Amino acid sequence: GAQVIDADLVAHEVMRPGGLAYLKVIGAFGDSIVSSDGAIDRRQLGAIVFSDAERLQVLERIIHPLVVARIGEMLKESQTAIVVVEAIKLLESGLNTLCNEIWVVTSPRTTQIKRLKDTRGLKRSDAIMRIGAQPPQAEKVKVANVVIQNTGSLEDLRARVEQEWARISQAVAAQTP
């Protein structure tokens, strides 16, 4: 019943040819990140930024304001009572200021590495580099309204999310005339 906004997909949108960040990203990182079809090669860009914290900050200074602005527009346009913003850099980008609640899903580092290898096809060293580029989970947990430990099965995770979903849905329904 909620609208879901994936900040990573919005970042893809602003970096597409003709997107608001496209020329800025190429200007900052050079033509070597442009694939033969003219799109930004995200793997190539990722190899650069996830191995160099300063370069990652350059990319984030370009991308984050554009993503936050676009998501702000999407929230204003939304016709649904509940909107979920999924973002790995929710706090760092400032997107949290647009949210009523912050949910943080945590898992052990070994699980994170395995999932990045399995879902993104990353080498172990690349997965470790990406995790290392993120702020520690403990920092996110400190500001969270809800913390979900993702250490069990997918069914366990779903049950925990559905428990929180029921709470939110009831609260919204009580506020709706």
mmCIF file of C-alpha atoms in Angstrom:
data_model
loop_
_atom_site.group_PDB
_atom_site.id
_atom_site.type_symbol
_atom_site.label_atom_id
_atom_site.label_comp_id
_atom_site.label_asym_id
_atom_site.label_seq_id
_atom_site.Cartn_x
_atom_site.Cartn_y
_atom_site.Cartn_z
ATOM 1 C CA GLY A 1 0.000 0.000 0.000
ATOM 2 C CA ALA A 2 2.967 2.351 0.217
ATOM 3 C CA GLN A 3 4.751 4.102 -2.599
ATOM 4 C CA VAL A 4 8.426 3.118 -2.621
ATOM 5 C CA ILE A 5 11.107 5.517 -3.788
ATOM 6 C CA ASP A 6 14.509 3.922 -4.331
ATOM 7 C CA ALA A 7 17.154 6.637 -4.000
ATOM 8 C CA ASP A 8 19.632 4.551 -5.992
ATOM 9 C CA LEU A 9 17.230 4.488 -8.946
ATOM 10 C CA VAL A 10 16.808 8.257 -8.637
ATOM 11 C CA ALA A 11 20.615 8.573 -8.684
ATOM 12 C CA HIS A 12 20.648 6.474 -11.873
ATOM 13 C CA GLU A 13 18.036 8.848 -13.324
ATOM 14 C CA VAL A 14 20.049 12.007 -12.652
ATOM 15 C CA MET A 15 23.220 10.405 -14.087
ATOM 16 C CA ARG A 16 21.628 9.211 -17.352
ATOM 17 C CA PRO A 17 22.626 11.038 -20.526
ATOM 18 C CA GLY A 18 20.722 14.308 -20.386
ATOM 19 C CA GLY A 19 20.214 13.974 -16.627
ATOM 20 C CA LEU A 20 21.048 16.829 -14.287
ATOM 21 C CA ALA A 21 24.259 15.203 -13.012
ATOM 22 C CA TYR A 22 25.479 13.579 -16.234
ATOM 23 C CA LEU A 23 27.876 16.280 -17.442
ATOM 24 C CA LYS A 24 28.935 17.212 -13.902
ATOM 25 C CA VAL A 25 29.954 13.625 -13.122
ATOM 26 C CA ILE A 26 31.859 13.279 -16.391
ATOM 27 C CA GLY A 27 33.513 16.636 -15.736
ATOM 28 C CA ALA A 28 34.646 15.457 -12.309
ATOM 29 C CA PHE A 29 35.754 11.941 -13.280
ATOM 30 C CA GLY A 30 36.677 12.138 -16.951
ATOM 31 C CA ASP A 31 35.627 10.452 -20.173
ATOM 32 C CA SER A 32 36.999 7.081 -19.045
ATOM 33 C CA ILE A 33 33.747 6.486 -17.125
ATOM 34 C CA VAL A 34 31.616 6.841 -20.270
ATOM 35 C CA SER A 35 30.675 3.571 -21.954
ATOM 36 C CA SER A 36 30.399 3.102 -25.713
ATOM 37 C CA ASP A 37 26.650 3.852 -25.618
ATOM 38 C CA GLY A 38 27.276 7.213 -23.938
ATOM 39 C CA ALA A 39 26.007 6.182 -20.496
ATOM 40 C CA ILE A 40 28.101 6.491 -17.372
ATOM 41 C CA ASP A 41 29.664 3.120 -16.617
ATOM 42 C CA ARG A 42 28.632 2.708 -12.987
ATOM 43 C CA ARG A 43 31.062 -0.165 -12.414
ATOM 44 C CA GLN A 44 33.950 1.967 -13.633
ATOM 45 C CA LEU A 45 32.777 4.922 -11.559
ATOM 46 C CA GLY A 46 32.309 2.635 -8.549
ATOM 47 C CA ALA A 47 35.848 1.314 -8.903
ATOM 48 C CA ILE A 48 37.105 4.896 -8.674
ATOM 49 C CA VAL A 49 34.968 6.197 -5.819
ATOM 50 C CA PHE A 50 34.878 3.145 -3.573
ATOM 51 C CA SER A 51 38.670 2.974 -3.510
ATOM 52 C CA ASP A 52 39.138 6.675 -2.705
ATOM 53 C CA ALA A 53 37.096 8.378 0.032
ATOM 54 C CA GLU A 54 37.832 11.864 -1.342
ATOM 55 C CA ARG A 55 36.571 10.913 -4.802
ATOM 56 C CA LEU A 56 33.447 9.417 -3.226
ATOM 57 C CA GLN A 57 32.815 12.739 -1.490
ATOM 58 C CA VAL A 58 33.171 14.541 -4.830
ATOM 59 C CA LEU A 59 30.541 12.267 -6.362
ATOM 60 C CA GLU A 60 28.228 12.647 -3.372
ATOM 61 C CA ARG A 61 28.485 16.455 -3.482
ATOM 62 C CA ILE A 62 27.271 16.288 -7.085
ATOM 63 C CA ILE A 63 24.613 13.595 -6.700
ATOM 64 C CA HIS A 64 23.074 14.019 -3.246
ATOM 65 C CA PRO A 65 21.527 17.484 -3.679
ATOM 66 C CA LEU A 66 19.971 16.440 -6.990
ATOM 67 C CA VAL A 67 18.618 13.180 -5.571
ATOM 68 C CA VAL A 68 17.221 14.927 -2.478
ATOM 69 C CA ALA A 69 15.526 17.569 -4.643
ATOM 70 C CA ARG A 70 14.018 14.955 -6.970
ATOM 71 C CA ILE A 71 12.766 12.825 -4.087
ATOM 72 C CA GLY A 72 11.297 15.960 -2.485
ATOM 73 C CA GLU A 73 9.345 16.545 -5.711
ATOM 74 C CA MET A 74 8.207 12.913 -5.762
ATOM 75 C CA LEU A 75 6.968 13.196 -2.171
ATOM 76 C CA LYS A 76 4.961 16.322 -2.994
ATOM 77 C CA GLU A 77 3.445 14.598 -6.043
ATOM 78 C CA SER A 78 2.595 11.392 -4.177
ATOM 79 C CA GLN A 79 -1.053 10.467 -3.780
ATOM 80 C CA THR A 80 -0.404 7.732 -1.201
ATOM 81 C CA ALA A 81 -0.623 8.131 2.566
ATOM 82 C CA ILE A 82 2.665 6.322 3.176
ATOM 83 C CA VAL A 83 5.847 6.707 1.165
ATOM 84 C CA VAL A 84 8.949 4.629 1.824
ATOM 85 C CA VAL A 85 12.281 6.134 0.822
ATOM 86 C CA GLU A 86 14.918 3.434 0.503
ATOM 87 C CA ALA A 87 18.408 4.920 0.662
ATOM 88 C CA ILE A 88 21.765 3.601 1.793
ATOM 89 C CA LYS A 89 22.919 7.197 2.385
ATOM 90 C CA LEU A 90 19.670 8.500 3.891
ATOM 91 C CA LEU A 91 21.383 10.333 6.736
ATOM 92 C CA GLU A 92 24.475 11.473 4.847
ATOM 93 C CA SER A 93 22.469 12.930 1.976
ATOM 94 C CA GLY A 94 20.021 14.784 4.200
ATOM 95 C CA LEU A 95 17.053 12.735 2.964
ATOM 96 C CA ASN A 96 16.243 11.939 6.583
ATOM 97 C CA THR A 97 14.920 15.497 6.947
ATOM 98 C CA LEU A 98 12.081 14.530 4.602
ATOM 99 C CA CYS A 99 11.103 11.501 6.684
ATOM 100 C CA ASN A 100 8.794 11.030 9.649
ATOM 101 C CA GLU A 101 10.553 7.849 10.752
ATOM 102 C CA ILE A 102 13.956 6.322 10.150
ATOM 103 C CA TRP A 103 14.188 2.551 9.887
ATOM 104 C CA VAL A 104 17.605 0.925 9.872
ATOM 105 C CA VAL A 105 18.163 -2.661 8.818
ATOM 106 C CA THR A 106 21.376 -4.124 10.175
ATOM 107 C CA SER A 107 23.277 -7.308 9.510
ATOM 108 C CA PRO A 108 26.714 -8.668 10.374
ATOM 109 C CA ARG A 109 29.598 -7.652 8.141
ATOM 110 C CA THR A 110 30.077 -11.225 6.896
ATOM 111 C CA THR A 111 26.434 -11.313 5.801
ATOM 112 C CA GLN A 112 26.787 -7.944 4.060
ATOM 113 C CA ILE A 113 29.834 -9.183 2.145
ATOM 114 C CA LYS A 114 28.094 -12.393 1.094
ATOM 115 C CA ARG A 115 25.012 -10.515 -0.085
ATOM 116 C CA LEU A 116 27.041 -8.027 -2.128
ATOM 117 C CA LYS A 117 28.902 -10.899 -3.750
ATOM 118 C CA ASP A 118 25.691 -12.805 -4.445
ATOM 119 C CA THR A 119 23.428 -9.943 -5.574
ATOM 120 C CA ARG A 120 25.905 -7.612 -7.281
ATOM 121 C CA GLY A 121 28.482 -10.131 -8.433
ATOM 122 C CA LEU A 122 31.239 -8.273 -6.607
ATOM 123 C CA LYS A 123 34.562 -9.774 -5.651
ATOM 124 C CA ARG A 124 35.104 -10.080 -1.900
ATOM 125 C CA SER A 125 37.652 -7.252 -1.924
ATOM 126 C CA ASP A 126 35.228 -4.956 -3.789
ATOM 127 C CA ALA A 127 32.409 -5.807 -1.370
ATOM 128 C CA ILE A 128 34.656 -4.999 1.594
ATOM 129 C CA MET A 129 35.656 -1.708 -0.026
ATOM 130 C CA ARG A 130 32.005 -0.706 -0.523
ATOM 131 C CA ILE A 131 31.066 -1.577 3.030
ATOM 132 C CA GLY A 132 34.083 0.369 4.255
ATOM 133 C CA ALA A 133 32.862 3.425 2.338
ATOM 134 C CA GLN A 134 29.676 3.470 4.420
ATOM 135 C CA PRO A 135 29.412 4.990 7.879
ATOM 136 C CA PRO A 136 29.253 2.393 10.649
ATOM 137 C CA GLN A 137 25.839 0.848 11.276
ATOM 138 C CA ALA A 138 26.067 1.968 14.901
ATOM 139 C CA GLU A 139 25.834 5.625 13.815
ATOM 140 C CA LYS A 140 22.632 4.927 11.909
ATOM 141 C CA VAL A 141 21.152 2.901 14.761
ATOM 142 C CA LYS A 142 21.597 5.903 17.091
ATOM 143 C CA VAL A 143 19.113 8.003 15.076
ATOM 144 C CA ALA A 144 16.728 5.210 14.076
ATOM 145 C CA ASN A 145 13.127 5.021 15.197
ATOM 146 C CA VAL A 146 13.080 1.337 14.242
ATOM 147 C CA VAL A 147 16.008 -1.080 14.074
ATOM 148 C CA ILE A 148 15.499 -4.370 12.283
ATOM 149 C CA GLN A 149 18.144 -7.053 12.765
ATOM 150 C CA ASN A 150 18.464 -8.931 9.483
ATOM 151 C CA THR A 151 20.267 -12.008 10.720
ATOM 152 C CA GLY A 152 17.683 -14.708 10.110
ATOM 153 C CA SER A 153 15.707 -15.962 7.171
ATOM 154 C CA LEU A 154 13.861 -13.872 4.633
ATOM 155 C CA GLU A 155 10.643 -14.953 6.368
ATOM 156 C CA ASP A 156 11.960 -13.606 9.695
ATOM 157 C CA LEU A 157 12.789 -10.291 8.054
ATOM 158 C CA ARG A 158 9.385 -10.123 6.376
ATOM 159 C CA ALA A 159 7.604 -10.803 9.686
ATOM 160 C CA ARG A 160 9.506 -7.996 11.434
ATOM 161 C CA VAL A 161 8.827 -5.535 8.598
ATOM 162 C CA GLU A 162 5.151 -6.496 8.530
ATOM 163 C CA GLN A 163 4.938 -5.882 12.297
ATOM 164 C CA GLU A 164 6.238 -2.337 11.841
ATOM 165 C CA TRP A 165 4.105 -1.869 8.715
ATOM 166 C CA ALA A 166 0.973 -2.730 10.725
ATOM 167 C CA ARG A 167 1.939 -0.154 13.352
ATOM 168 C CA ILE A 168 2.485 2.578 10.734
ATOM 169 C CA SER A 169 -0.685 1.687 8.814
ATOM 170 C CA GLN A 170 -2.783 1.867 11.989
ATOM 171 C CA ALA A 171 -1.265 5.228 12.951
ATOM 172 C CA VAL A 172 -1.941 6.682 9.502
ATOM 173 C CA ALA A 173 -5.469 5.299 9.448
ATOM 174 C CA ALA A 174 -6.150 6.920 12.833
ATOM 175 C CA GLN A 175 -5.015 10.305 11.455
ATOM 176 C CA THR A 176 -7.051 10.065 8.248
ATOM 177 C CA PRO A 177 -10.535 11.618 8.504
#
